[in-house]
């Protein structure tokens, strides 16, 4: 999982979370009634705050140094594709969602054999198995359905089945995982907006009702598959996107 | 994960002086960690691609009819979603190519984008590539895309990722047809050059 990134956590945000921790720490020290110790706590806060602009300017420096490279050097520059693709593409299109990406490289290295294996390796997801099918749960909650709250797209095409609206993530999935270029896991509003577990649960319940409503609506109106895919994407809890190598 | 250990252990120390020393070490560790993360980070794919676009603007010569006046900027158009973030804007602000300023313009897929010199077709308009190329046929515009098979479709430059490096293919025939002079420096580092003549 080392190369999979949580997009929401850009450099700046990481530093911010460290900062909050620092403030907490300082408070704890204060309660211990030691002024000197709190002083060091403060200096720590300053160090972190100073490193914030360093992080922001790093990006600017990178571009400046890249522009200074010769064509040959630029051609030889190794890029961090996962980071960049998710960082920028998500920034414009799906800003509030958090994305994890599993690359083909990782799938090979960890020997994942099904999509369920891949998902099991992602933070917050767990897979259960009834010896027939594999079921995906998120944040400790298994929904007890046939993965119908997961929208599974292969190269942008919806592959959830027509019967249960479920996504096959086990051996019933239509492709060999070796063919997968990368898996993008896009968490929907149900998992990203709510932070506390209890709120999440409530949200989730709401989501269940809403998804059911839209699902029935979709089947009634019989929209063509592509439009349906787009419209349901916004209402599903998770969206899995697979890119298949040509 | 890394921070976890550092934050929990000093809390357990009871004596003031020891805690103070612990804090100092902590300060230093965090500072170095944060700077180290910056140093080892590889450039992003689109930062490198932005740098390439800038180099294309430097090493391609447009016909006189495309850049009439001396002060005319080289216009880089982006069709569809912009994947470059701030990288390209920063380059446009800081750099000049062939003594000209660089201007970035954004277009939707169905908009008229013929006023640009270099046109980047984003992934979001991959489906409309053919249509866009058809509209621009014969115009001296350096079309760039990441879409596989773009150069065979009639585009001029196609980006490709090869073993985590950004490479590109050039369709020199099309470039010549529309009056663009691609420098040999670019042709030399291209992964492949389509040249039917």
Tab-separated table of C-alpha atoms in Angstrom:
chain	number	residue	atom	x	y	z
A	1	UNK	CA	0.000	0.000	0.000
A	2	UNK	CA	2.993	2.256	0.041
A	3	UNK	CA	2.306	3.831	-3.312
A	4	UNK	CA	-1.419	4.209	-2.839
A	5	UNK	CA	-2.209	7.748	-1.835
A	6	UNK	CA	-5.085	9.344	-0.114
A	7	UNK	CA	-5.619	12.334	-2.254
A	8	UNK	CA	-7.296	14.431	0.342
A	9	UNK	CA	-4.061	14.550	2.266
A	10	UNK	CA	-1.908	16.888	0.279
A	11	UNK	CA	1.271	18.170	1.788
A	12	UNK	CA	-0.281	21.236	3.323
A	13	UNK	CA	-3.071	19.327	4.954
A	14	UNK	CA	-0.678	16.860	6.440
A	15	UNK	CA	1.237	19.667	8.017
A	16	UNK	CA	-2.000	21.116	9.303
A	17	UNK	CA	-2.950	17.920	11.041
A	18	UNK	CA	0.438	17.864	12.675
A	19	UNK	CA	-0.187	21.393	13.812
A	20	UNK	CA	-3.454	20.513	15.506
A	21	UNK	CA	-1.708	17.731	17.290
A	22	UNK	CA	0.874	20.197	18.468
A	23	UNK	CA	-1.711	22.509	19.904
A	24	UNK	CA	-3.292	19.647	21.742
A	25	UNK	CA	0.071	18.669	23.071
A	26	UNK	CA	0.702	22.203	24.252
A	27	UNK	CA	-2.586	22.200	26.104
A	28	UNK	CA	-1.752	18.992	27.826
A	29	UNK	CA	1.528	20.426	28.957
A	30	UNK	CA	-0.176	23.543	30.246
A	31	UNK	CA	-2.420	21.459	32.387
A	32	UNK	CA	0.724	19.996	33.882
A	33	UNK	CA	1.479	23.613	34.952
A	34	UNK	CA	4.986	23.833	33.566
A	35	UNK	CA	5.636	27.102	31.725
A	36	UNK	CA	9.037	26.078	30.448
A	37	UNK	CA	7.710	22.943	28.872
A	38	UNK	CA	4.900	24.829	27.250
A	39	UNK	CA	7.542	27.139	25.813
A	40	UNK	CA	9.104	24.234	23.935
A	41	UNK	CA	5.662	23.225	22.825
A	42	UNK	CA	5.210	26.654	21.300
A	43	UNK	CA	8.520	26.532	19.516
A	44	UNK	CA	7.396	23.276	18.004
A	45	UNK	CA	4.280	24.943	16.682
A	46	UNK	CA	6.409	27.573	15.026
A	47	UNK	CA	8.623	24.994	13.373
A	48	UNK	CA	5.638	23.311	11.838
A	49	UNK	CA	4.111	26.575	10.730
A	50	UNK	CA	7.365	27.579	9.062
A	51	UNK	CA	7.509	24.328	7.177
A	52	UNK	CA	4.095	25.013	5.667
A	53	UNK	CA	5.254	27.589	3.123
A	54	UNK	CA	8.197	25.310	2.362
A	55	UNK	CA	5.705	22.662	1.291
A	56	UNK	CA	3.739	25.070	-0.839
A	57	UNK	CA	6.783	26.529	-2.520
A	58	UNK	CA	8.203	23.061	-3.184
A	59	UNK	CA	5.711	22.632	-5.991
A	60	UNK	CA	6.740	25.926	-7.509
A	61	UNK	CA	10.393	24.968	-7.234
A	62	UNK	CA	9.733	21.622	-8.899
A	63	UNK	CA	8.206	23.304	-11.926
A	64	UNK	CA	11.027	25.838	-12.117
A	65	UNK	CA	13.650	23.112	-11.974
A	66	UNK	CA	11.792	21.026	-14.563
A	67	UNK	CA	11.681	23.950	-16.947
A	68	UNK	CA	15.431	24.329	-16.521
A	69	UNK	CA	16.131	20.765	-17.615
A	70	UNK	CA	17.291	19.872	-21.096
A	71	UNK	CA	15.022	17.794	-23.294
A	72	UNK	CA	17.104	14.686	-22.691
A	73	UNK	CA	16.993	15.142	-18.939
A	74	UNK	CA	13.276	15.770	-19.042
A	75	UNK	CA	12.727	12.581	-21.015
A	76	UNK	CA	14.642	10.649	-18.381
A	77	UNK	CA	12.779	12.164	-15.415
A	78	UNK	CA	10.810	9.563	-13.523
A	79	UNK	CA	7.374	10.752	-12.560
A	80	UNK	CA	5.080	9.803	-9.760
A	81	UNK	CA	2.084	9.062	-11.901
A	82	UNK	CA	-0.347	7.938	-9.239
A	83	UNK	CA	0.202	11.002	-7.156
A	84	UNK	CA	-0.010	13.407	-10.010
A	85	UNK	CA	-2.921	11.883	-11.808
A	86	UNK	CA	-5.053	11.717	-8.745
A	87	UNK	CA	-3.928	14.991	-7.330
A	88	UNK	CA	-4.739	17.064	-10.339
A	89	UNK	CA	-7.521	15.137	-11.988
A	90	UNK	CA	-9.427	14.844	-8.775
A	91	UNK	CA	-8.749	18.389	-7.895
A	92	UNK	CA	-10.805	19.644	-10.776
A	93	UNK	CA	-13.487	17.042	-11.147
A	94	UNK	CA	-14.061	15.381	-7.818
A	95	UNK	CA	-12.573	17.753	-5.342
A	96	UNK	CA	-14.269	16.585	-2.150
A	97	UNK	CA	-13.808	12.871	-2.665
A	98	UNK	CA	-10.949	10.827	-1.431
A	99	UNK	CA	-9.351	8.451	-3.870
A	100	UNK	CA	-7.120	5.443	-3.461
A	101	UNK	CA	-5.290	3.984	-6.365
A	102	UNK	CA	-3.883	0.502	-6.674
A	103	UNK	CA	-1.596	0.049	-9.603
A	104	UNK	CA	-0.838	-2.988	-11.683
A	105	UNK	CA	2.593	-2.979	-10.128
A	106	UNK	CA	1.096	-3.415	-6.668
A	107	UNK	CA	-1.315	-6.075	-7.793
A	108	UNK	CA	1.609	-8.072	-9.102
A	109	UNK	CA	3.827	-7.449	-6.118
A	110	UNK	CA	1.247	-8.451	-3.536
A	111	UNK	CA	-0.119	-11.253	-5.644
A	112	UNK	CA	-3.732	-10.168	-5.524
A	113	UNK	CA	-5.816	-12.718	-7.359
A	114	UNK	CA	-9.253	-11.180	-7.268
A	115	UNK	CA	-10.645	-7.712	-7.031
A	116	UNK	CA	-11.727	-8.636	-3.507
A	117	UNK	CA	-8.059	-9.136	-2.589
A	118	UNK	CA	-7.228	-5.740	-3.997
A	119	UNK	CA	-10.018	-4.040	-2.053
A	120	UNK	CA	-9.124	-5.857	1.124
A	121	UNK	CA	-5.743	-4.144	0.984
A	122	UNK	CA	-7.307	-0.685	0.992
A	123	UNK	CA	-7.812	1.207	4.200
A	124	UNK	CA	-11.365	1.136	5.443
A	125	UNK	CA	-12.518	-1.746	3.295
A	126	UNK	CA	-13.046	-5.316	4.315
A	127	UNK	CA	-14.241	-8.283	2.408
A	128	UNK	CA	-16.337	-11.141	3.696
A	129	UNK	CA	-17.026	-14.351	1.921
A	130	UNK	CA	-19.889	-16.810	2.182
A	131	UNK	CA	-18.027	-19.359	0.066
A	132	UNK	CA	-20.101	-18.344	-2.897
A	133	UNK	CA	-19.511	-14.671	-3.328
A	134	UNK	CA	-17.344	-12.011	-1.757
A	135	UNK	CA	-18.994	-9.037	-0.117
A	136	UNK	CA	-17.503	-5.649	0.354
A	137	UNK	CA	-17.862	-3.688	3.552
A	138	UNK	CA	-16.557	-0.254	4.376
A	139	UNK	CA	-15.562	1.277	7.680
A	140	UNK	CA	-16.588	-1.797	9.605
A	141	UNK	CA	-20.052	-1.937	8.173
A	142	UNK	CA	-21.110	-4.740	5.919
A	143	UNK	CA	-24.318	-3.890	4.215
A	144	UNK	CA	-25.569	-7.401	3.758
A	145	UNK	CA	-26.491	-6.901	0.158
A	146	UNK	CA	-24.851	-8.024	-3.051
A	147	UNK	CA	-22.459	-5.064	-3.250
A	148	UNK	CA	-25.187	-3.023	-4.838
A	149	UNK	CA	-23.977	0.166	-3.224
A	150	UNK	CA	-20.776	-0.089	-5.144
A	151	UNK	CA	-20.623	1.213	-8.637
A	152	UNK	CA	-18.096	-0.779	-10.573
A	153	UNK	CA	-16.844	0.724	-13.794
A	154	UNK	CA	-14.489	-0.912	-16.229
A	155	UNK	CA	-12.989	1.721	-18.500
A	156	UNK	CA	-15.895	3.930	-17.576
A	157	UNK	CA	-18.498	1.278	-18.341
A	158	UNK	CA	-20.813	0.108	-15.647
A	159	UNK	CA	-20.501	-3.604	-14.981
A	160	UNK	CA	-22.865	-4.053	-12.026
A	161	UNK	CA	-25.231	-6.870	-12.852
A	162	UNK	CA	-28.807	-6.252	-13.864
A	163	UNK	CA	-30.405	-8.619	-11.401
A	164	UNK	CA	-29.244	-7.273	-8.042
A	165	UNK	CA	-27.420	-4.170	-9.213
A	166	UNK	CA	-24.438	-5.735	-7.484
A	167	UNK	CA	-20.755	-5.572	-8.335
A	168	UNK	CA	-18.914	-8.864	-8.611
A	169	UNK	CA	-15.588	-8.480	-6.918
A	170	UNK	CA	-14.592	-12.130	-6.565
A	171	UNK	CA	-13.867	-14.688	-9.255
A	172	UNK	CA	-17.225	-13.793	-10.751
A	173	UNK	CA	-15.729	-10.471	-11.824
A	174	UNK	CA	-15.497	-10.509	-15.559
A	175	UNK	CA	-11.776	-9.917	-15.909
A	176	UNK	CA	-8.547	-11.427	-14.768
A	177	UNK	CA	-6.953	-8.990	-12.325
A	178	UNK	CA	-3.659	-9.335	-14.189
A	179	UNK	CA	-5.252	-7.323	-16.974
A	180	UNK	CA	-5.982	-4.408	-14.675
A	181	UNK	CA	-3.856	-1.355	-15.176
A	182	UNK	CA	-5.097	0.367	-12.078
A	183	UNK	CA	-7.983	0.387	-9.657
A	184	UNK	CA	-9.262	3.744	-8.532
A	185	UNK	CA	-11.412	3.685	-5.452
A	186	UNK	CA	-13.505	6.795	-5.180
A	187	UNK	CA	-15.347	7.127	-1.937
A	188	UNK	CA	-18.757	8.635	-2.236
A	189	UNK	CA	-20.393	11.162	0.072
A	190	UNK	CA	-21.486	8.500	2.534
A	191	UNK	CA	-17.940	7.796	3.537
A	192	UNK	CA	-16.096	11.028	3.000
A	193	UNK	CA	-18.311	13.734	4.378
A	194	UNK	CA	-19.035	12.111	7.698
A	195	UNK	CA	-16.039	11.844	9.930
A	196	UNK	CA	-17.252	10.359	13.146
A	197	UNK	CA	-18.347	6.775	13.157
A	198	UNK	CA	-21.783	7.509	14.528
A	199	UNK	CA	-22.528	10.211	11.976
A	200	UNK	CA	-21.270	7.933	9.296
A	201	UNK	CA	-23.728	5.273	10.332
A	202	UNK	CA	-26.628	7.704	10.174
A	203	UNK	CA	-25.486	8.944	6.831
A	204	UNK	CA	-25.184	5.454	5.641
A	205	UNK	CA	-28.751	4.694	6.633
A	206	UNK	CA	-29.937	7.724	4.747
A	207	UNK	CA	-27.950	6.609	1.797
A	208	UNK	CA	-29.577	3.234	1.793
A	209	UNK	CA	-32.976	4.800	1.457
A	210	UNK	CA	-31.933	7.232	-1.195
A	211	UNK	CA	-30.122	4.681	-3.284
A	212	UNK	CA	-33.115	2.419	-3.243
A	213	UNK	CA	-35.282	5.252	-4.430
A	214	UNK	CA	-33.000	6.122	-7.300
A	215	UNK	CA	-32.496	2.510	-8.270
A	216	UNK	CA	-36.209	1.941	-8.633
A	217	UNK	CA	-36.554	5.200	-10.481
A	218	UNK	CA	-33.831	4.207	-12.894
A	219	UNK	CA	-35.455	0.874	-13.617
A	220	UNK	CA	-38.794	2.539	-14.183
A	221	UNK	CA	-37.570	5.127	-16.597
A	222	UNK	CA	-35.336	2.667	-18.449
A	223	UNK	CA	-32.644	5.148	-19.269
A	224	UNK	CA	-29.900	3.966	-21.630
A	225	UNK	CA	-26.974	2.296	-19.840
A	226	UNK	CA	-24.531	5.171	-20.219
A	227	UNK	CA	-26.754	7.848	-18.777
A	228	UNK	CA	-27.787	5.541	-16.038
A	229	UNK	CA	-24.193	5.029	-15.158
A	230	UNK	CA	-23.614	8.729	-14.816
A	231	UNK	CA	-26.736	9.382	-12.825
A	232	UNK	CA	-26.217	6.577	-10.359
A	233	UNK	CA	-22.549	7.428	-9.859
A	234	UNK	CA	-23.460	10.398	-7.728
A	235	UNK	CA	-25.729	8.392	-5.492
A	236	UNK	CA	-23.580	5.370	-4.821
A	237	UNK	CA	-21.413	5.013	-1.799
A	238	UNK	CA	-18.289	3.878	-3.584
A	239	UNK	CA	-17.182	3.960	-7.101
A	240	UNK	CA	-14.565	1.585	-8.331
A	241	UNK	CA	-12.911	2.395	-11.557
A	242	UNK	CA	-10.771	-0.058	-13.368
A	243	UNK	CA	-8.540	0.765	-16.227
A	244	UNK	CA	-7.738	-2.187	-18.365
A	245	UNK	CA	-4.555	-2.396	-20.360
A	246	UNK	CA	-5.078	-2.504	-24.053
B	1	UNK	CA	2.188	6.180	11.167
B	2	UNK	CA	5.600	7.694	11.595
B	3	UNK	CA	4.322	10.507	13.746
B	4	UNK	CA	2.445	8.207	16.032
B	5	UNK	CA	5.473	6.966	17.913
B	6	UNK	CA	6.991	10.375	18.339
B	7	UNK	CA	3.899	11.864	19.778
B	8	UNK	CA	3.064	9.203	22.266
B	9	UNK	CA	6.393	8.425	23.853
B	10	UNK	CA	7.382	11.875	25.187
B	11	UNK	CA	4.012	12.162	26.889
B	12	UNK	CA	4.916	9.318	29.179
B	13	UNK	CA	8.018	11.064	30.534
B	14	UNK	CA	7.361	12.631	33.902
B	15	UNK	CA	10.384	14.897	34.517
B	16	UNK	CA	10.348	18.422	33.042
B	17	UNK	CA	13.899	18.503	31.730
B	18	UNK	CA	13.624	15.151	30.037
B	19	UNK	CA	10.380	16.167	28.470
B	20	UNK	CA	12.003	19.389	27.256
B	21	UNK	CA	14.806	17.474	25.610
B	22	UNK	CA	12.262	15.092	24.169
B	23	UNK	CA	10.388	18.003	22.681
B	24	UNK	CA	13.517	19.396	21.079
B	25	UNK	CA	14.303	16.076	19.458
B	26	UNK	CA	10.709	15.909	18.388
B	27	UNK	CA	10.909	19.383	16.843
B	28	UNK	CA	13.993	18.419	14.875
B	29	UNK	CA	12.610	15.070	13.801
B	30	UNK	CA	9.421	16.592	12.478
B	31	UNK	CA	11.253	19.397	10.769
B	32	UNK	CA	13.597	17.009	9.016
B	33	UNK	CA	10.789	14.630	8.162
B	34	UNK	CA	8.798	17.395	6.533
B	35	UNK	CA	11.747	18.669	4.553
B	36	UNK	CA	12.849	15.162	3.636
B	37	UNK	CA	9.413	14.383	2.240
B	38	UNK	CA	9.792	17.378	-0.060
B	39	UNK	CA	13.232	16.393	-1.202
B	40	UNK	CA	12.493	12.816	-2.125
B	41	UNK	CA	9.154	13.491	-3.796
B	42	UNK	CA	9.243	12.827	-7.511
B	43	UNK	CA	7.783	15.436	-9.803
B	44	UNK	CA	4.196	14.805	-10.795
B	45	UNK	CA	3.283	13.497	-14.207
B	46	UNK	CA	1.536	16.693	-15.197
B	47	UNK	CA	4.310	18.924	-13.939
B	48	UNK	CA	6.649	17.127	-16.336
B	49	UNK	CA	4.082	17.249	-19.110
B	50	UNK	CA	3.664	20.986	-18.521
B	51	UNK	CA	7.426	21.365	-18.847
B	52	UNK	CA	7.241	19.411	-22.105
B	53	UNK	CA	4.508	21.673	-23.456
B	54	UNK	CA	6.761	24.613	-22.713
B	55	UNK	CA	9.584	22.908	-24.583
B	56	UNK	CA	7.309	22.238	-27.539
B	57	UNK	CA	6.573	25.948	-27.626
B	58	UNK	CA	10.314	26.580	-27.648
B	59	UNK	CA	11.304	24.060	-30.276
B	60	UNK	CA	8.531	24.360	-32.819
B	61	UNK	CA	8.456	27.184	-35.330
B	62	UNK	CA	5.098	28.504	-36.385
B	63	UNK	CA	4.556	29.987	-39.849
B	64	UNK	CA	4.516	33.760	-40.104
B	65	UNK	CA	0.764	33.852	-40.672
B	66	UNK	CA	0.162	32.315	-37.249
B	67	UNK	CA	2.349	34.793	-35.381
B	68	UNK	CA	1.902	37.992	-37.292
B	69	UNK	CA	3.216	40.681	-35.001
B	70	UNK	CA	6.384	40.688	-32.973
B	71	UNK	CA	4.638	40.927	-29.626
B	72	UNK	CA	2.095	38.176	-30.278
B	73	UNK	CA	2.137	35.609	-27.503
B	74	UNK	CA	2.296	31.893	-28.105
B	75	UNK	CA	-1.125	30.648	-27.076
B	76	UNK	CA	-1.372	27.288	-25.368
B	77	UNK	CA	-4.959	26.108	-25.443
B	78	UNK	CA	-6.330	23.396	-23.197
B	79	UNK	CA	-9.434	21.635	-24.411
B	80	UNK	CA	-11.491	19.977	-21.674
B	81	UNK	CA	-10.500	19.581	-18.039
B	82	UNK	CA	-7.165	21.091	-17.122
B	83	UNK	CA	-4.963	18.405	-15.555
B	84	UNK	CA	-1.944	20.668	-15.012
B	85	UNK	CA	-2.992	22.476	-11.869
B	86	UNK	CA	-0.803	25.496	-11.297
B	87	UNK	CA	2.208	24.129	-13.175
B	88	UNK	CA	1.351	25.476	-16.610
B	89	UNK	CA	0.116	28.818	-15.292
B	90	UNK	CA	3.357	29.238	-13.409
B	91	UNK	CA	5.383	28.503	-16.532
B	92	UNK	CA	3.290	30.984	-18.511
B	93	UNK	CA	3.919	33.600	-15.874
B	94	UNK	CA	7.647	33.082	-15.558
B	95	UNK	CA	8.893	31.935	-18.942
B	96	UNK	CA	9.070	33.117	-22.509
B	97	UNK	CA	9.468	30.957	-25.600
B	98	UNK	CA	11.183	32.252	-28.756
B	99	UNK	CA	11.120	35.694	-27.202
B	100	UNK	CA	7.351	35.594	-26.896
B	101	UNK	CA	5.112	35.475	-23.887
B	102	UNK	CA	3.031	32.394	-23.265
B	103	UNK	CA	-0.683	32.644	-22.851
B	104	UNK	CA	-2.937	29.893	-21.559
B	105	UNK	CA	-6.508	29.622	-22.775
B	106	UNK	CA	-9.178	27.140	-21.861
B	107	UNK	CA	-11.715	25.699	-24.244
B	108	UNK	CA	-14.655	23.351	-24.125
B	109	UNK	CA	-14.746	20.466	-26.582
B	110	UNK	CA	-17.179	22.147	-28.938
B	111	UNK	CA	-15.648	25.597	-28.768
B	112	UNK	CA	-13.637	27.190	-31.532
B	113	UNK	CA	-10.031	26.757	-30.468
B	114	UNK	CA	-8.350	27.720	-33.725
B	115	UNK	CA	-6.832	30.874	-32.214
B	116	UNK	CA	-4.239	28.853	-30.299
B	117	UNK	CA	-0.820	27.745	-31.431
B	118	UNK	CA	-0.391	24.729	-29.229
B	119	UNK	CA	-3.485	22.788	-28.323
B	120	UNK	CA	-3.594	20.218	-25.571
B	121	UNK	CA	-6.552	17.846	-25.798
B	122	UNK	CA	-7.258	16.652	-22.293
B	123	UNK	CA	-8.376	13.125	-21.456
B	124	UNK	CA	-11.857	14.409	-20.793
B	125	UNK	CA	-12.361	15.133	-24.487
B	126	UNK	CA	-10.742	11.926	-25.743
B	127	UNK	CA	-14.028	10.836	-27.288
B	128	UNK	CA	-14.288	14.003	-29.373
B	129	UNK	CA	-10.660	13.932	-30.558
B	130	UNK	CA	-11.466	13.095	-34.152
B	131	UNK	CA	-14.085	15.780	-34.395
B	132	UNK	CA	-11.743	18.423	-32.986
B	133	UNK	CA	-8.906	17.415	-35.287
B	134	UNK	CA	-11.266	17.573	-38.232
B	135	UNK	CA	-12.198	21.126	-37.351
B	136	UNK	CA	-8.554	22.158	-37.107
B	137	UNK	CA	-7.451	20.431	-40.286
B	138	UNK	CA	-4.866	22.373	-42.222
B	139	UNK	CA	-4.367	25.006	-39.543
B	140	UNK	CA	-0.871	25.549	-38.141
B	141	UNK	CA	-1.713	24.240	-34.683
B	142	UNK	CA	0.485	21.890	-32.740
B	143	UNK	CA	-2.003	19.413	-31.333
B	144	UNK	CA	-0.918	17.436	-28.279
B	145	UNK	CA	-2.818	14.654	-26.544
B	146	UNK	CA	-2.334	11.690	-24.272
B	147	UNK	CA	-4.783	9.576	-26.191
B	148	UNK	CA	-3.338	6.364	-27.528
B	149	UNK	CA	-3.118	6.409	-31.296
B	150	UNK	CA	-3.436	10.202	-31.460
B	151	UNK	CA	-0.576	10.661	-33.929
B	152	UNK	CA	-2.043	8.047	-36.236
B	153	UNK	CA	-5.383	9.837	-36.027
B	154	UNK	CA	-3.865	13.024	-37.384
B	155	UNK	CA	-2.551	14.684	-34.250
B	156	UNK	CA	0.989	16.027	-34.100
B	157	UNK	CA	2.320	14.996	-30.685
B	158	UNK	CA	1.183	12.157	-28.455
B	159	UNK	CA	2.353	11.754	-24.876
B	160	UNK	CA	3.062	8.282	-23.572
B	161	UNK	CA	4.284	6.978	-20.255
B	162	UNK	CA	7.169	4.568	-20.624
B	163	UNK	CA	8.561	3.039	-17.459
B	164	UNK	CA	7.471	6.014	-15.405
B	165	UNK	CA	9.009	8.542	-17.749
B	166	UNK	CA	7.098	10.866	-20.023
B	167	UNK	CA	7.851	10.270	-23.700
B	168	UNK	CA	6.188	11.466	-26.867
B	169	UNK	CA	5.624	10.520	-30.490
B	170	UNK	CA	5.641	13.035	-33.301
B	171	UNK	CA	3.785	12.928	-36.562
B	172	UNK	CA	6.234	14.951	-38.636
B	173	UNK	CA	4.196	14.549	-41.797
B	174	UNK	CA	1.182	16.343	-40.384
B	175	UNK	CA	3.415	18.978	-38.792
B	176	UNK	CA	4.981	19.697	-42.171
B	177	UNK	CA	1.644	19.739	-43.949
B	178	UNK	CA	0.275	22.446	-41.672
B	179	UNK	CA	3.478	24.461	-41.838
B	180	UNK	CA	5.019	23.744	-38.444
B	181	UNK	CA	8.779	23.374	-38.280
B	182	UNK	CA	9.679	20.898	-35.574
B	183	UNK	CA	13.226	21.282	-34.348
B	184	UNK	CA	15.569	18.338	-34.732
B	185	UNK	CA	16.167	18.575	-30.986
B	186	UNK	CA	12.585	17.512	-30.403
B	187	UNK	CA	12.698	14.838	-33.077
B	188	UNK	CA	15.839	13.424	-31.492
B	189	UNK	CA	14.271	12.768	-28.105
B	190	UNK	CA	10.905	11.604	-29.460
B	191	UNK	CA	10.073	7.966	-28.912
B	192	UNK	CA	9.008	7.598	-32.504
B	193	UNK	CA	8.572	9.883	-35.472
B	194	UNK	CA	6.033	9.247	-38.183
B	195	UNK	CA	7.481	10.495	-41.424
B	196	UNK	CA	5.934	9.244	-44.592
B	197	UNK	CA	7.886	11.401	-47.044
